[in-house]
Short mmCIF file of C-alpha atoms in Angstrom, two decimals:
data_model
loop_
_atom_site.label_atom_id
_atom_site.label_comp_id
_atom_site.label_asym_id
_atom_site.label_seq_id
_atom_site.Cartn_x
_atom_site.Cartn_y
_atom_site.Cartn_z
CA UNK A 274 -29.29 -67.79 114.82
CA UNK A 275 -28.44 -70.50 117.39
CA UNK A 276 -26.02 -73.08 116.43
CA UNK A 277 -28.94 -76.17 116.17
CA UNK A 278 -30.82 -74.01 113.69
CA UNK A 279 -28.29 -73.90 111.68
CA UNK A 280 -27.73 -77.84 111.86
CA UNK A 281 -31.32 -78.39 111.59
CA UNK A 282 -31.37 -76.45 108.22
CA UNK A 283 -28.09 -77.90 107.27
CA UNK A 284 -29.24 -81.21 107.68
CA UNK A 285 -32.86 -80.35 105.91
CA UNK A 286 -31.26 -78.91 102.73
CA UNK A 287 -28.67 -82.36 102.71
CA UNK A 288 -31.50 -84.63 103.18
CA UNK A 289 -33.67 -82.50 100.74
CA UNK A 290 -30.55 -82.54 97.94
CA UNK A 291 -30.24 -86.30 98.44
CA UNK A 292 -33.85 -87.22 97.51
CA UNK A 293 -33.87 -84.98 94.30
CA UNK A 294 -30.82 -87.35 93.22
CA UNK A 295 -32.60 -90.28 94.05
CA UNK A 296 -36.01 -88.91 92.40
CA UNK A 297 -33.52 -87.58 89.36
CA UNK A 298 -31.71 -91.58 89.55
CA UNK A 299 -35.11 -93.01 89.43
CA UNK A 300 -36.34 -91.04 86.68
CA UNK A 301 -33.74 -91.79 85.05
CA UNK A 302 -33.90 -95.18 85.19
CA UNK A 303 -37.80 -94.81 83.77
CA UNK A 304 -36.30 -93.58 80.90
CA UNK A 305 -33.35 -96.38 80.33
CA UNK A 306 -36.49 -98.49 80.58
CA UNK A 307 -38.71 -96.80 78.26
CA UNK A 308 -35.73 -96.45 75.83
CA UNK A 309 -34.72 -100.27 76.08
CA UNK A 310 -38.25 -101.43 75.66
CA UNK A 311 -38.43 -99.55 72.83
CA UNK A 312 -35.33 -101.32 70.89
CA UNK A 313 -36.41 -104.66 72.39
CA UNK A 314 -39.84 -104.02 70.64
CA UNK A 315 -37.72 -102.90 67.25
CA UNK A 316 -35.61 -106.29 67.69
CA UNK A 317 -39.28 -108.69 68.29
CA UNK A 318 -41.12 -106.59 65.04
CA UNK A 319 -37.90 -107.07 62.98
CA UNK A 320 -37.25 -111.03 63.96
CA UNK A 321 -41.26 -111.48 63.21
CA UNK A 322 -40.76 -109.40 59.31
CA UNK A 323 -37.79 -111.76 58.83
CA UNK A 324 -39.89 -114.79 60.00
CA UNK A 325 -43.17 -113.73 58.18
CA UNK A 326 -40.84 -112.55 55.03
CA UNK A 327 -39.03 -115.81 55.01
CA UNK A 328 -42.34 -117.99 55.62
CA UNK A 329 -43.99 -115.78 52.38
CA UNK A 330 -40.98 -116.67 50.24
CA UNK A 331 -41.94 -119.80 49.33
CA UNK A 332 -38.33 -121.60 50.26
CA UNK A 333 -39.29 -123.89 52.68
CA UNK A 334 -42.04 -126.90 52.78
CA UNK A 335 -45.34 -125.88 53.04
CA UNK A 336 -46.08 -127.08 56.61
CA UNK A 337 -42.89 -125.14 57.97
CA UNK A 338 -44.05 -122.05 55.97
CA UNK A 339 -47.32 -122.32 57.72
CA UNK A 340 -46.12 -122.85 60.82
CA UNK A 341 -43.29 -119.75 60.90
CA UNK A 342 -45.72 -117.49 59.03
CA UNK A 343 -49.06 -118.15 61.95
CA UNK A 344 -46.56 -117.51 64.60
CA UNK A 345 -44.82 -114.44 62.97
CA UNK A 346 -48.19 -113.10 62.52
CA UNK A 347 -49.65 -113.99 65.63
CA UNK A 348 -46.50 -112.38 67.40
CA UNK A 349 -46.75 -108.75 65.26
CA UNK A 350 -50.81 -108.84 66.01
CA UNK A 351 -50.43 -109.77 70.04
CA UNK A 352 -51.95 -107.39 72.65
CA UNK A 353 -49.68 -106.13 75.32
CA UNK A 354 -50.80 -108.83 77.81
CA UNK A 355 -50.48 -111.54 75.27
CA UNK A 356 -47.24 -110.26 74.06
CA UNK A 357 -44.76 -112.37 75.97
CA UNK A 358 -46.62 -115.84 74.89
CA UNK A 359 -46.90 -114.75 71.38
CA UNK A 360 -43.04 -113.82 71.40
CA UNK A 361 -42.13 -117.37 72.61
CA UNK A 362 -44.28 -119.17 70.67
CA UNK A 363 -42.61 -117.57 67.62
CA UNK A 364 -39.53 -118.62 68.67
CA UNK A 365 -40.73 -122.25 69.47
CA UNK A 366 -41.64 -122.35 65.94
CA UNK A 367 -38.63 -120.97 64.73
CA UNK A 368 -36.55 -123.54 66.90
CA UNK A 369 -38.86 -126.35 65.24
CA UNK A 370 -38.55 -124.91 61.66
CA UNK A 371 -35.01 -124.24 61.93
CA UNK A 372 -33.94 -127.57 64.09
CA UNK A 373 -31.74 -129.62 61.99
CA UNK A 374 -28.76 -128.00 59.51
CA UNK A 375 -30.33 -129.32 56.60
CA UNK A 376 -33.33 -127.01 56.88
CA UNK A 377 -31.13 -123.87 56.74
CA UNK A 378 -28.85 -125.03 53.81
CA UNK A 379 -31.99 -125.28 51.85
CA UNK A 380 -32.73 -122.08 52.80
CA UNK A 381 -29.49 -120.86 52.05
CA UNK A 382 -29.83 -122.33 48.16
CA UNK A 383 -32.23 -120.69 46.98
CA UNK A 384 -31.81 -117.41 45.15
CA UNK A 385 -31.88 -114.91 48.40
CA UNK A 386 -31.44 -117.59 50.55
CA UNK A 387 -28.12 -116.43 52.25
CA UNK A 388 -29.72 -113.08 52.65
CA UNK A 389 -32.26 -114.46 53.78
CA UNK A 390 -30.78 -117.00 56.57
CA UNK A 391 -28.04 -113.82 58.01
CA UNK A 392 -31.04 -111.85 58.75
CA UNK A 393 -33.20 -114.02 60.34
CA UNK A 394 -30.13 -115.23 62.48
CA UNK A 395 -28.44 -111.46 63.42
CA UNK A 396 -32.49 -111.15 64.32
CA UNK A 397 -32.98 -114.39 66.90
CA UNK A 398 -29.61 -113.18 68.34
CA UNK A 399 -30.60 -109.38 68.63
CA UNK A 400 -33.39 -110.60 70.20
CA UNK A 401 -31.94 -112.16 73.67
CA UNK A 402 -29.51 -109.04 74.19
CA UNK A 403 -32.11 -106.57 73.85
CA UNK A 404 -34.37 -108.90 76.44
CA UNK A 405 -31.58 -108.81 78.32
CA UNK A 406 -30.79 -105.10 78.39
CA UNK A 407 -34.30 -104.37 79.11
CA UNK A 408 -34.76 -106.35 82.28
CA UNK A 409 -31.40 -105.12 83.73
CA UNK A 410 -33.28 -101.93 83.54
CA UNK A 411 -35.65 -103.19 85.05
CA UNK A 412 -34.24 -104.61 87.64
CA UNK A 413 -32.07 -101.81 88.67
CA UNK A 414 -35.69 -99.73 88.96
CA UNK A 415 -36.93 -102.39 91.23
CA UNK A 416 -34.04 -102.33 93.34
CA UNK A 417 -34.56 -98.36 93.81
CA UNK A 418 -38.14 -98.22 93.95
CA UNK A 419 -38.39 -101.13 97.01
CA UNK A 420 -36.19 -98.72 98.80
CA UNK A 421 -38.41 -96.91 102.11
CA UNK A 422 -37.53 -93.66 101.07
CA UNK A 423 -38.59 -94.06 97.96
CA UNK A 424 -41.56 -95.57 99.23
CA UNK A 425 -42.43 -93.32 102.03
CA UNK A 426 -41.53 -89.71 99.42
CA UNK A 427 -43.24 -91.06 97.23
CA UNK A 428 -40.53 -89.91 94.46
CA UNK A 429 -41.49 -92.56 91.65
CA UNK A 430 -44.81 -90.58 91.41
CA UNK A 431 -47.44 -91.69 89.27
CA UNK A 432 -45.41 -93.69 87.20
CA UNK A 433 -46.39 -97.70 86.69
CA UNK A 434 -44.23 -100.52 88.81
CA UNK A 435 -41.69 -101.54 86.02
CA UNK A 436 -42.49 -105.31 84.37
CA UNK A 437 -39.71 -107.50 83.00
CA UNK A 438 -40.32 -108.98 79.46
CA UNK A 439 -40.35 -113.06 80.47
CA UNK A 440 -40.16 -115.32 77.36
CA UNK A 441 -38.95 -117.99 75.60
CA UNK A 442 -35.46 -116.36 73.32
CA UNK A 443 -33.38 -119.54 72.63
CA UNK A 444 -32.53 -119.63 69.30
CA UNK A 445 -32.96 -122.57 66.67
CA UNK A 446 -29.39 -124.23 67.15
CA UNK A 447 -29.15 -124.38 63.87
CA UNK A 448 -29.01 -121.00 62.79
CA UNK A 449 -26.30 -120.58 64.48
CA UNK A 450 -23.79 -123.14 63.94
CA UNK A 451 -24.09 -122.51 60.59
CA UNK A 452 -23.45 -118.52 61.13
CA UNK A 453 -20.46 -119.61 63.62
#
């Protein structure tokens, strides 16, 4: 074997070892973001039971229960496409329910009340970490997948152009003074 063979193959089998860990990193990456959406959809389902739970319970006015308890609903019900407005319009609703202190400590009054108001506000703060997490992911497998080599192998396959999760996570002020 001449000497450039050798380099040729040398050079094929480096190049061929490098895109499997970039195909390997990439799938990988797929699977952070499967994994995060996952708990971010746990976190948006458990902050809409609290909301829908607390909305039920018959603690607060009837035009705030109405309020919390459409949006709640409306937010576990949403489509996929309709997700994202459905999530933020709970929390708008949340942020109106929940705006001034006063609102909480009659929350917090009533027999379950304290219960009550430290699960609704670990939930609105679970909420914005696990957005968070998720579109990190995200945007690392953006990063990769813009890449030419990526591109031009085609090593993300057949799998769909990741999406960020865009909405409206603030949480009612309120909520978490008190919890401060």
């Amino acid at each position: 074997m001449t000497p450039t063979l050798i380099w040729t193959l040398v050079a094929l089998i480096a190049i061929g070892l490098y895109l499997s860990w970039t195909a390997g990193r990439l799938d990988r990456l797929h699977a952070r973001i499967d994994a995060s959406r996952a708990a971010l959809d746990a976190q948006l389902l458990r902050r809409a039971s609290v909301a829908q739970e607390l909305a039920t319970s018959g603690v607060l006015d009837p035009a705030a229960s109405i309020v919390l308890y459409e949006a709640a609903h409306a937010a576990r019900q949403a489509e996929e496409e309709q997700r994202e407005v459905a999530e933020s319009e709970l929390t708008q609703a949340l942020r109106a329910v929940f705006a001034e202190t006063p609102q909480v400590e009659t929350v917090r009054e009533a027999p379950g009340g304290v219960e009550a108001v430290r699960e609704l506000t670990e939930a609105v703060r679970r909420v914005p970490m696990a957005r968070r997490f998720h579109n990190d992911s995200v945007r690392a497998a953006r990063a990769l997948r813009r890449h030419r080599k990526v591109r031009w192998f085609r090593l993300a396959g057949h799998a769909p152009f990741p999406l960020a999760f865009e909405m409206d996570d603030e949480p009612p002020v309120a909520l978490l003074d008190r919890a401060a």
